[in-house]
Amino acid sequence: MTPFVGELIGTMILIVFGAGIGAGSSLKKSYSNNPGWIVVTLAWGLAVTMGVFAVGSISGAHLNPAVTIALAINGDFPWTEVPGYILAQMLGAIIGAALIYVHYLPHWKETDDPAVKLGVFSTSPAIPNTFANLFSEIFGTFILLLGLLFIGANKFSQGLNPIAVGLLIVIIGMSLGGTTGYAINPARDLGPRVAHFFLPIPGKGKSNWGYAWISVVGPILGGSFGAVFYQAVFLGKLTSNFFVVAAMNILALLLAFIHSKRNNDTITKLTKRSA
């Protein structure tokens, strides 16, 4: 098996289990309906664990474009392989989402709320706010990359690494995931969102493309900063990449803050007029 196929299958496994818990916990007439946030976060952690177990020895089990790009920025992964890895991750995510659609085929008609159906596939903010939502995705993925590098720096038994990574996903979900649903992975969000757009899901509504960029840009920025931060602070290797990535994060958050403020001002004006 090639690394390309490994990343495709590993990401497919991740989405089958991850979107699977999303469907089982939210679609009507499912026996596993409404199990609670803790069950959802545990399932996503186990989904990552299974994906890493499956293809870790084949592709390194990035399963996440943010991880691939961050490792390339740090010099731990060749840039020439980045496009192939990202393509494989996206295809695997789309296939995994399509399989979940088929698996829960009768349940889509039983569920009325379009937002619930989209939530099976992709994330959305609990409270829409461009700055806060972007910060959540940046910070969550920053912690993810730091955690992955912490785990890699310790000498675990080879079989325990995937479990440690899965537990990292669980704690990120429990502690930081309540704001945006913790995409922390562009493929995990964008691939299933593409599937949602094309699949003939009854009453599915829109795919919320206006929010999709946050689930892509945020993880890439946060993951990249997590990687260069670890290299600079923990390994003492301060390079120009640190300052470039830090500046990109600051600029993105500044623009998001300006956008949020303008939106709030517009809403305030409209509220005053209607009053």
PDB file of C-alpha atoms in Angstrom:
ATOM      1  CA  MET A   1       0.000   0.000   0.000  1.00  0.00           C
ATOM      2  CA  THR A   2       1.308   3.450  -0.915  1.00  0.00           C
ATOM      3  CA  PRO A   3       1.274   6.418   1.510  1.00  0.00           C
ATOM      4  CA  PHE A   4      -1.381   8.053  -0.694  1.00  0.00           C
ATOM      5  CA  VAL A   5      -3.727   5.097  -0.289  1.00  0.00           C
ATOM      6  CA  GLY A   6      -2.819   4.885   3.379  1.00  0.00           C
ATOM      7  CA  GLU A   7      -3.861   8.502   4.019  1.00  0.00           C
ATOM      8  CA  LEU A   8      -7.044   7.991   2.014  1.00  0.00           C
ATOM      9  CA  ILE A   9      -8.064   4.892   3.957  1.00  0.00           C
ATOM     10  CA  GLY A  10      -6.997   6.291   7.318  1.00  0.00           C
ATOM     11  CA  THR A  11      -9.000   9.486   6.811  1.00  0.00           C
ATOM     12  CA  MET A  12     -11.950   7.469   5.541  1.00  0.00           C
ATOM     13  CA  ILE A  13     -11.880   5.418   8.756  1.00  0.00           C
ATOM     14  CA  LEU A  14     -11.694   8.620  10.802  1.00  0.00           C
ATOM     15  CA  ILE A  15     -14.791  10.056   9.111  1.00  0.00           C
ATOM     16  CA  VAL A  16     -16.761   6.793   9.129  1.00  0.00           C
ATOM     17  CA  PHE A  17     -16.486   6.625  12.915  1.00  0.00           C
ATOM     18  CA  GLY A  18     -16.623  10.394  13.500  1.00  0.00           C
ATOM     19  CA  ALA A  19     -19.506  11.226  11.191  1.00  0.00           C
ATOM     20  CA  GLY A  20     -21.057   7.947  12.295  1.00  0.00           C
ATOM     21  CA  ILE A  21     -21.345   9.155  15.884  1.00  0.00           C
ATOM     22  CA  GLY A  22     -22.662  12.442  14.523  1.00  0.00           C
ATOM     23  CA  ALA A  23     -25.414  10.644  12.616  1.00  0.00           C
ATOM     24  CA  GLY A  24     -26.233   8.144  15.333  1.00  0.00           C
ATOM     25  CA  SER A  25     -26.437  10.804  18.024  1.00  0.00           C
ATOM     26  CA  SER A  26     -28.546  13.317  16.115  1.00  0.00           C
ATOM     27  CA  LEU A  27     -30.725  11.647  13.483  1.00  0.00           C
ATOM     28  CA  LYS A  28     -34.260  10.677  14.462  1.00  0.00           C
ATOM     29  CA  LYS A  29     -35.179   7.059  15.238  1.00  0.00           C
ATOM     30  CA  SER A  30     -31.560   6.061  15.810  1.00  0.00           C
ATOM     31  CA  TYR A  31     -31.069   3.833  18.865  1.00  0.00           C
ATOM     32  CA  SER A  32     -28.002   5.914  19.757  1.00  0.00           C
ATOM     33  CA  ASN A  33     -29.813   9.250  19.575  1.00  0.00           C
ATOM     34  CA  ASN A  34     -28.773  12.021  21.982  1.00  0.00           C
ATOM     35  CA  PRO A  35     -26.028  10.288  24.024  1.00  0.00           C
ATOM     36  CA  GLY A  36     -24.375  13.546  25.112  1.00  0.00           C
ATOM     37  CA  TRP A  37     -21.201  15.481  24.376  1.00  0.00           C
ATOM     38  CA  ILE A  38     -18.901  13.160  26.335  1.00  0.00           C
ATOM     39  CA  VAL A  39     -19.880  10.185  24.182  1.00  0.00           C
ATOM     40  CA  VAL A  40     -19.334  12.240  21.013  1.00  0.00           C
ATOM     41  CA  THR A  41     -15.849  13.341  22.077  1.00  0.00           C
ATOM     42  CA  LEU A  42     -14.899   9.816  23.120  1.00  0.00           C
ATOM     43  CA  ALA A  43     -16.057   8.490  19.757  1.00  0.00           C
ATOM     44  CA  TRP A  44     -14.012  11.069  17.843  1.00  0.00           C
ATOM     45  CA  GLY A  45     -10.969  10.200  19.926  1.00  0.00           C
ATOM     46  CA  LEU A  46     -11.415   6.512  19.164  1.00  0.00           C
ATOM     47  CA  ALA A  47     -11.981   7.357  15.491  1.00  0.00           C
ATOM     48  CA  VAL A  48      -8.560   8.996  15.357  1.00  0.00           C
ATOM     49  CA  THR A  49      -7.011   6.097  17.264  1.00  0.00           C
ATOM     50  CA  MET A  50      -8.372   3.559  14.775  1.00  0.00           C
ATOM     51  CA  GLY A  51      -7.204   5.624  11.815  1.00  0.00           C
ATOM     52  CA  VAL A  52      -3.701   5.897  13.259  1.00  0.00           C
ATOM     53  CA  PHE A  53      -3.576   2.195  14.087  1.00  0.00           C
ATOM     54  CA  ALA A  54      -4.666   1.372  10.532  1.00  0.00           C
ATOM     55  CA  VAL A  55      -2.126   3.362   8.530  1.00  0.00           C
ATOM     56  CA  GLY A  56       0.442   4.776  10.947  1.00  0.00           C
ATOM     57  CA  SER A  57       3.125   2.404   9.689  1.00  0.00           C
ATOM     58  CA  ILE A  58       2.265   3.172   6.060  1.00  0.00           C
ATOM     59  CA  SER A  59       1.854   6.938   5.791  1.00  0.00           C
ATOM     60  CA  GLY A  60       2.540   8.225   9.288  1.00  0.00           C
ATOM     61  CA  ALA A  61      -1.223   8.730   9.668  1.00  0.00           C
ATOM     62  CA  HIS A  62      -1.409  12.496   9.359  1.00  0.00           C
ATOM     63  CA  LEU A  63      -5.120  12.273   8.433  1.00  0.00           C
ATOM     64  CA  ASN A  64      -5.206  16.069   8.599  1.00  0.00           C
ATOM     65  CA  PRO A  65      -3.892  18.726   6.172  1.00  0.00           C
ATOM     66  CA  ALA A  66      -3.047  20.986   9.122  1.00  0.00           C
ATOM     67  CA  VAL A  67      -0.694  18.306  10.468  1.00  0.00           C
ATOM     68  CA  THR A  68       0.865  17.704   7.054  1.00  0.00           C
ATOM     69  CA  ILE A  69       1.496  21.405   6.430  1.00  0.00           C
ATOM     70  CA  ALA A  70       2.798  22.004   9.969  1.00  0.00           C
ATOM     71  CA  LEU A  71       5.304  19.152   9.706  1.00  0.00           C
ATOM     72  CA  ALA A  72       6.445  20.450   6.313  1.00  0.00           C
ATOM     73  CA  ILE A  73       6.999  23.937   7.744  1.00  0.00           C
ATOM     74  CA  ASN A  74       9.142  22.413  10.498  1.00  0.00           C
ATOM     75  CA  GLY A  75      11.181  20.466   7.963  1.00  0.00           C
ATOM     76  CA  ASP A  76       9.933  17.104   9.224  1.00  0.00           C
ATOM     77  CA  PHE A  77       8.028  16.276   6.037  1.00  0.00           C
ATOM     78  CA  PRO A  78       8.912  16.961   2.375  1.00  0.00           C
ATOM     79  CA  TRP A  79       6.901  19.723   0.697  1.00  0.00           C
ATOM     80  CA  THR A  80       6.814  17.692  -2.504  1.00  0.00           C
ATOM     81  CA  GLU A  81       4.542  15.153  -0.806  1.00  0.00           C
ATOM     82  CA  VAL A  82       2.167  17.688   0.746  1.00  0.00           C
ATOM     83  CA  PRO A  83      -0.272  18.022  -2.226  1.00  0.00           C
ATOM     84  CA  GLY A  84      -0.636  14.246  -2.554  1.00  0.00           C
ATOM     85  CA  TYR A  85      -1.284  13.808   1.159  1.00  0.00           C
ATOM     86  CA  ILE A  86      -3.905  16.565   1.221  1.00  0.00           C
ATOM     87  CA  LEU A  87      -5.651  15.166  -1.856  1.00  0.00           C
ATOM     88  CA  ALA A  88      -5.736  11.710  -0.268  1.00  0.00           C
ATOM     89  CA  GLN A  89      -7.113  13.119   2.994  1.00  0.00           C
ATOM     90  CA  MET A  90      -9.848  15.030   1.185  1.00  0.00           C
ATOM     91  CA  LEU A  91     -10.878  12.039  -0.918  1.00  0.00           C
ATOM     92  CA  GLY A  92     -10.906   9.785   2.131  1.00  0.00           C
ATOM     93  CA  ALA A  93     -13.088  12.256   4.027  1.00  0.00           C
ATOM     94  CA  ILE A  94     -15.573  12.531   1.148  1.00  0.00           C
ATOM     95  CA  ILE A  95     -15.791   8.756   0.784  1.00  0.00           C
ATOM     96  CA  GLY A  96     -16.232   8.267   4.526  1.00  0.00           C
ATOM     97  CA  ALA A  97     -19.044  10.831   4.625  1.00  0.00           C
ATOM     98  CA  ALA A  98     -20.768   9.216   1.638  1.00  0.00           C
ATOM     99  CA  LEU A  99     -20.645   5.821   3.351  1.00  0.00           C
ATOM    100  CA  ILE A 100     -22.318   7.269   6.451  1.00  0.00           C
ATOM    101  CA  TYR A 101     -25.010   8.792   4.265  1.00  0.00           C
ATOM    102  CA  VAL A 102     -25.794   5.345   2.863  1.00  0.00           C
ATOM    103  CA  HIS A 103     -25.550   3.639   6.252  1.00  0.00           C
ATOM    104  CA  TYR A 104     -28.188   5.961   7.763  1.00  0.00           C
ATOM    105  CA  LEU A 105     -30.229   6.182   4.552  1.00  0.00           C
ATOM    106  CA  PRO A 106     -33.768   5.837   6.053  1.00  0.00           C
ATOM    107  CA  HIS A 107     -33.041   8.288   8.890  1.00  0.00           C
ATOM    108  CA  TRP A 108     -32.555  11.431   6.789  1.00  0.00           C
ATOM    109  CA  LYS A 109     -36.265  11.617   5.905  1.00  0.00           C
ATOM    110  CA  GLU A 110     -37.215  11.149   9.560  1.00  0.00           C
ATOM    111  CA  THR A 111     -35.132  14.164  10.632  1.00  0.00           C
ATOM    112  CA  ASP A 112     -36.661  17.570   9.906  1.00  0.00           C
ATOM    113  CA  ASP A 113     -33.953  20.039  10.940  1.00  0.00           C
ATOM    114  CA  PRO A 114     -31.502  20.849   8.087  1.00  0.00           C
ATOM    115  CA  ALA A 115     -28.908  22.097  10.608  1.00  0.00           C
ATOM    116  CA  VAL A 116     -28.903  18.696  12.315  1.00  0.00           C
ATOM    117  CA  LYS A 117     -28.269  16.994   9.003  1.00  0.00           C
ATOM    118  CA  LEU A 118     -25.393  19.331   8.180  1.00  0.00           C
ATOM    119  CA  GLY A 119     -24.008  18.771  11.674  1.00  0.00           C
ATOM    120  CA  VAL A 120     -23.524  15.095  10.863  1.00  0.00           C
ATOM    121  CA  PHE A 121     -21.010  16.123   8.214  1.00  0.00           C
ATOM    122  CA  SER A 122     -19.462  19.423   9.262  1.00  0.00           C
ATOM    123  CA  THR A 123     -18.950  21.799  12.153  1.00  0.00           C
ATOM    124  CA  SER A 124     -20.711  25.065  12.940  1.00  0.00           C
ATOM    125  CA  PRO A 125     -20.319  27.661  15.684  1.00  0.00           C
ATOM    126  CA  ALA A 126     -22.472  27.554  18.789  1.00  0.00           C
ATOM    127  CA  ILE A 127     -22.466  31.378  18.638  1.00  0.00           C
ATOM    128  CA  PRO A 128     -21.501  32.854  15.244  1.00  0.00           C
ATOM    129  CA  ASN A 129     -18.657  35.322  15.706  1.00  0.00           C
ATOM    130  CA  THR A 130     -15.908  35.454  13.116  1.00  0.00           C
ATOM    131  CA  PHE A 131     -13.121  36.434  15.508  1.00  0.00           C
ATOM    132  CA  ALA A 132     -14.090  34.074  18.337  1.00  0.00           C
ATOM    133  CA  ASN A 133     -14.768  31.168  15.965  1.00  0.00           C
ATOM    134  CA  LEU A 134     -11.471  31.613  14.134  1.00  0.00           C
ATOM    135  CA  PHE A 135      -9.593  31.913  17.416  1.00  0.00           C
ATOM    136  CA  SER A 136     -11.219  28.685  18.663  1.00  0.00           C
ATOM    137  CA  GLU A 137     -10.063  26.749  15.614  1.00  0.00           C
ATOM    138  CA  ILE A 138      -6.589  28.288  15.713  1.00  0.00           C
ATOM    139  CA  PHE A 139      -6.163  27.611  19.421  1.00  0.00           C
ATOM    140  CA  GLY A 140      -7.595  24.084  19.293  1.00  0.00           C
ATOM    141  CA  THR A 141      -5.266  23.074  16.463  1.00  0.00           C
ATOM    142  CA  PHE A 142      -2.330  24.820  18.126  1.00  0.00           C
ATOM    143  CA  ILE A 143      -2.918  22.562  21.137  1.00  0.00           C
ATOM    144  CA  LEU A 144      -3.329  19.552  18.828  1.00  0.00           C
ATOM    145  CA  LEU A 145       0.080  20.030  17.196  1.00  0.00           C
ATOM    146  CA  LEU A 146       1.789  20.715  20.503  1.00  0.00           C
ATOM    147  CA  GLY A 147       0.228  17.559  21.895  1.00  0.00           C
ATOM    148  CA  LEU A 148       1.252  15.456  18.911  1.00  0.00           C
ATOM    149  CA  LEU A 149       4.821  16.679  19.220  1.00  0.00           C
ATOM    150  CA  PHE A 150       4.804  16.104  22.997  1.00  0.00           C
ATOM    151  CA  ILE A 151       3.645  12.538  22.408  1.00  0.00           C
ATOM    152  CA  GLY A 152       6.280  12.018  19.735  1.00  0.00           C
ATOM    153  CA  ALA A 153       9.007  13.235  22.091  1.00  0.00           C
ATOM    154  CA  ASN A 154       8.208  10.532  24.652  1.00  0.00           C
ATOM    155  CA  LYS A 155       9.276   6.932  24.282  1.00  0.00           C
ATOM    156  CA  PHE A 156       5.993   5.082  24.277  1.00  0.00           C
ATOM    157  CA  SER A 157       5.602   1.517  23.251  1.00  0.00           C
ATOM    158  CA  GLN A 158       4.786   1.634  19.542  1.00  0.00           C
ATOM    159  CA  GLY A 159       1.287   0.316  20.163  1.00  0.00           C
ATOM    160  CA  LEU A 160       0.426   3.052  22.671  1.00  0.00           C
ATOM    161  CA  ASN A 161       1.045   6.067  20.446  1.00  0.00           C
ATOM    162  CA  PRO A 162      -2.358   5.884  18.678  1.00  0.00           C
ATOM    163  CA  ILE A 163      -4.121   5.611  22.043  1.00  0.00           C
ATOM    164  CA  ALA A 164      -2.309   8.672  23.355  1.00  0.00           C
ATOM    165  CA  VAL A 165      -3.244  10.601  20.204  1.00  0.00           C
ATOM    166  CA  GLY A 166      -6.870   9.548  20.587  1.00  0.00           C
ATOM    167  CA  LEU A 167      -6.914  10.726  24.203  1.00  0.00           C
ATOM    168  CA  LEU A 168      -5.511  14.060  23.039  1.00  0.00           C
ATOM    169  CA  ILE A 169      -8.481  14.443  20.667  1.00  0.00           C
ATOM    170  CA  VAL A 170     -10.874  13.548  23.486  1.00  0.00           C
ATOM    171  CA  ILE A 171      -9.552  16.179  25.877  1.00  0.00           C
ATOM    172  CA  ILE A 172      -9.480  18.846  23.148  1.00  0.00           C
ATOM    173  CA  GLY A 173     -13.110  18.053  22.384  1.00  0.00           C
ATOM    174  CA  MET A 174     -14.189  18.076  26.024  1.00  0.00           C
ATOM    175  CA  SER A 175     -12.366  21.278  26.953  1.00  0.00           C
ATOM    176  CA  LEU A 176     -12.285  23.368  23.763  1.00  0.00           C
ATOM    177  CA  GLY A 177     -14.820  21.822  21.407  1.00  0.00           C
ATOM    178  CA  GLY A 178     -17.978  23.423  22.733  1.00  0.00           C
ATOM    179  CA  THR A 179     -17.522  26.657  20.786  1.00  0.00           C
ATOM    180  CA  THR A 180     -17.196  25.495  17.182  1.00  0.00           C
ATOM    181  CA  GLY A 181     -17.394  21.707  17.326  1.00  0.00           C
ATOM    182  CA  TYR A 182     -13.573  21.521  17.091  1.00  0.00           C
ATOM    183  CA  ALA A 183     -12.957  20.794  13.426  1.00  0.00           C
ATOM    184  CA  ILE A 184      -9.164  21.145  14.001  1.00  0.00           C
ATOM    185  CA  ASN A 185      -8.803  19.386  10.650  1.00  0.00           C
ATOM    186  CA  PRO A 186      -9.629  20.943   7.250  1.00  0.00           C
ATOM    187  CA  ALA A 187     -10.276  17.547   5.631  1.00  0.00           C
ATOM    188  CA  ARG A 188     -12.549  16.447   8.477  1.00  0.00           C
ATOM    189  CA  ASP A 189     -14.782  19.475   7.864  1.00  0.00           C
ATOM    190  CA  LEU A 190     -14.404  20.371   4.198  1.00  0.00           C
ATOM    191  CA  GLY A 191     -14.523  16.843   2.763  1.00  0.00           C
ATOM    192  CA  PRO A 192     -17.838  15.913   4.416  1.00  0.00           C
ATOM    193  CA  ARG A 193     -19.209  19.395   3.637  1.00  0.00           C
ATOM    194  CA  VAL A 194     -18.518  18.725  -0.043  1.00  0.00           C
ATOM    195  CA  ALA A 195     -20.287  15.368   0.331  1.00  0.00           C
ATOM    196  CA  HIS A 196     -23.245  17.098   1.994  1.00  0.00           C
ATOM    197  CA  PHE A 197     -23.449  19.537  -0.927  1.00  0.00           C
ATOM    198  CA  PHE A 198     -23.587  16.801  -3.579  1.00  0.00           C
ATOM    199  CA  LEU A 199     -25.469  13.985  -1.823  1.00  0.00           C
ATOM    200  CA  PRO A 200     -29.261  13.752  -2.383  1.00  0.00           C
ATOM    201  CA  ILE A 201     -30.137  14.181   1.306  1.00  0.00           C
ATOM    202  CA  PRO A 202     -33.858  14.931   1.752  1.00  0.00           C
ATOM    203  CA  GLY A 203     -34.460  18.418   3.144  1.00  0.00           C
ATOM    204  CA  LYS A 204     -30.791  19.015   3.750  1.00  0.00           C
ATOM    205  CA  GLY A 205     -30.725  22.796   3.305  1.00  0.00           C
ATOM    206  CA  LYS A 206     -27.567  24.751   2.548  1.00  0.00           C
ATOM    207  CA  SER A 207     -23.996  23.611   3.264  1.00  0.00           C
ATOM    208  CA  ASN A 208     -23.048  26.878   5.042  1.00  0.00           C
ATOM    209  CA  TRP A 209     -20.088  27.698   2.810  1.00  0.00           C
ATOM    210  CA  GLY A 210     -19.825  31.114   4.434  1.00  0.00           C
ATOM    211  CA  TYR A 211     -18.459  29.470   7.577  1.00  0.00           C
ATOM    212  CA  ALA A 212     -16.400  26.750   5.871  1.00  0.00           C
ATOM    213  CA  TRP A 213     -13.274  28.882   5.473  1.00  0.00           C
ATOM    214  CA  ILE A 214     -12.883  29.156   9.265  1.00  0.00           C
ATOM    215  CA  SER A 215     -12.644  25.370   9.560  1.00  0.00           C
ATOM    216  CA  VAL A 216      -9.914  25.353   6.910  1.00  0.00           C
ATOM    217  CA  VAL A 217      -7.875  28.492   7.603  1.00  0.00           C
ATOM    218  CA  GLY A 218      -8.060  28.266  11.406  1.00  0.00           C
ATOM    219  CA  PRO A 219      -6.603  24.754  11.711  1.00  0.00           C
ATOM    220  CA  ILE A 220      -3.855  25.427   9.164  1.00  0.00           C
ATOM    221  CA  LEU A 221      -2.781  28.625  10.946  1.00  0.00           C
ATOM    222  CA  GLY A 222      -3.043  27.152  14.437  1.00  0.00           C
ATOM    223  CA  GLY A 223      -1.355  23.881  13.560  1.00  0.00           C
ATOM    224  CA  SER A 224       1.499  25.652  11.814  1.00  0.00           C
ATOM    225  CA  PHE A 225       2.043  27.938  14.795  1.00  0.00           C
ATOM    226  CA  GLY A 226       1.936  24.974  17.173  1.00  0.00           C
ATOM    227  CA  ALA A 227       4.707  23.308  15.194  1.00  0.00           C
ATOM    228  CA  VAL A 228       7.018  26.331  15.013  1.00  0.00           C
ATOM    229  CA  PHE A 229       6.278  27.211  18.663  1.00  0.00           C
ATOM    230  CA  TYR A 230       7.317  23.729  19.767  1.00  0.00           C
ATOM    231  CA  GLN A 231      10.457  23.912  17.678  1.00  0.00           C
ATOM    232  CA  ALA A 232      11.393  27.361  19.023  1.00  0.00           C
ATOM    233  CA  VAL A 233      10.467  26.988  22.699  1.00  0.00           C
ATOM    234  CA  PHE A 234      11.031  23.300  23.428  1.00  0.00           C
ATOM    235  CA  LEU A 235      13.876  22.541  21.022  1.00  0.00           C
ATOM    236  CA  GLY A 236      15.525  25.973  21.001  1.00  0.00           C
ATOM    237  CA  LYS A 237      15.370  26.191  17.202  1.00  0.00           C
ATOM    238  CA  LEU A 238      14.084  29.694  16.484  1.00  0.00           C
ATOM    239  CA  THR A 239      13.845  30.214  12.729  1.00  0.00           C
ATOM    240  CA  SER A 240      12.301  32.807  10.458  1.00  0.00           C
ATOM    241  CA  ASN A 241       9.326  30.457  10.044  1.00  0.00           C
ATOM    242  CA  PHE A 242       8.291  31.258  13.612  1.00  0.00           C
ATOM    243  CA  PHE A 243       7.929  34.968  12.891  1.00  0.00           C
ATOM    244  CA  VAL A 244       6.257  34.451   9.518  1.00  0.00           C
ATOM    245  CA  VAL A 245       3.662  32.034  10.907  1.00  0.00           C
ATOM    246  CA  ALA A 246       3.081  34.177  14.007  1.00  0.00           C
ATOM    247  CA  ALA A 247       2.506  37.239  11.800  1.00  0.00           C
ATOM    248  CA  MET A 248       0.026  35.316   9.633  1.00  0.00           C
ATOM    249  CA  ASN A 249      -1.938  34.264  12.714  1.00  0.00           C
ATOM    250  CA  ILE A 250      -2.005  37.797  14.101  1.00  0.00           C
ATOM    251  CA  LEU A 251      -3.074  39.270  10.755  1.00  0.00           C
ATOM    252  CA  ALA A 252      -5.861  36.716  10.289  1.00  0.00           C
ATOM    253  CA  LEU A 253      -7.193  37.312  13.795  1.00  0.00           C
ATOM    254  CA  LEU A 254      -7.005  41.085  13.343  1.00  0.00           C
ATOM    255  CA  LEU A 255      -9.007  40.916  10.123  1.00  0.00           C
ATOM    256  CA  ALA A 256     -11.500  38.575  11.770  1.00  0.00           C
ATOM    257  CA  PHE A 257     -11.863  40.988  14.700  1.00  0.00           C
ATOM    258  CA  ILE A 258     -12.557  43.908  12.341  1.00  0.00           C
ATOM    259  CA  HIS A 259     -15.123  41.800  10.477  1.00  0.00           C
ATOM    260  CA  SER A 260     -16.841  40.802  13.719  1.00  0.00           C
ATOM    261  CA  LYS A 261     -16.965  44.385  14.955  1.00  0.00           C
ATOM    262  CA  ARG A 262     -18.512  45.587  11.707  1.00  0.00           C
ATOM    263  CA  ASN A 263     -21.114  42.843  11.877  1.00  0.00           C
ATOM    264  CA  ASN A 264     -21.951  43.729  15.476  1.00  0.00           C
ATOM    265  CA  ASP A 265     -22.256  47.412  14.588  1.00  0.00           C
ATOM    266  CA  THR A 266     -24.574  46.563  11.693  1.00  0.00           C
ATOM    267  CA  ILE A 267     -26.767  44.384  13.906  1.00  0.00           C
ATOM    268  CA  THR A 268     -26.921  47.123  16.546  1.00  0.00           C
ATOM    269  CA  LYS A 269     -28.028  49.703  13.975  1.00  0.00           C
ATOM    270  CA  LEU A 270     -30.683  47.396  12.541  1.00  0.00           C
ATOM    271  CA  THR A 271     -31.964  46.645  16.054  1.00  0.00           C
ATOM    272  CA  LYS A 272     -32.259  50.353  16.876  1.00  0.00           C
ATOM    273  CA  ARG A 273     -34.119  51.043  13.635  1.00  0.00           C
ATOM    274  CA  SER A 274     -36.589  48.212  14.214  1.00  0.00           C
ATOM    275  CA  ALA A 275     -37.166  49.431  17.773  1.00  0.00           C
TER     276      ALA A 275
END
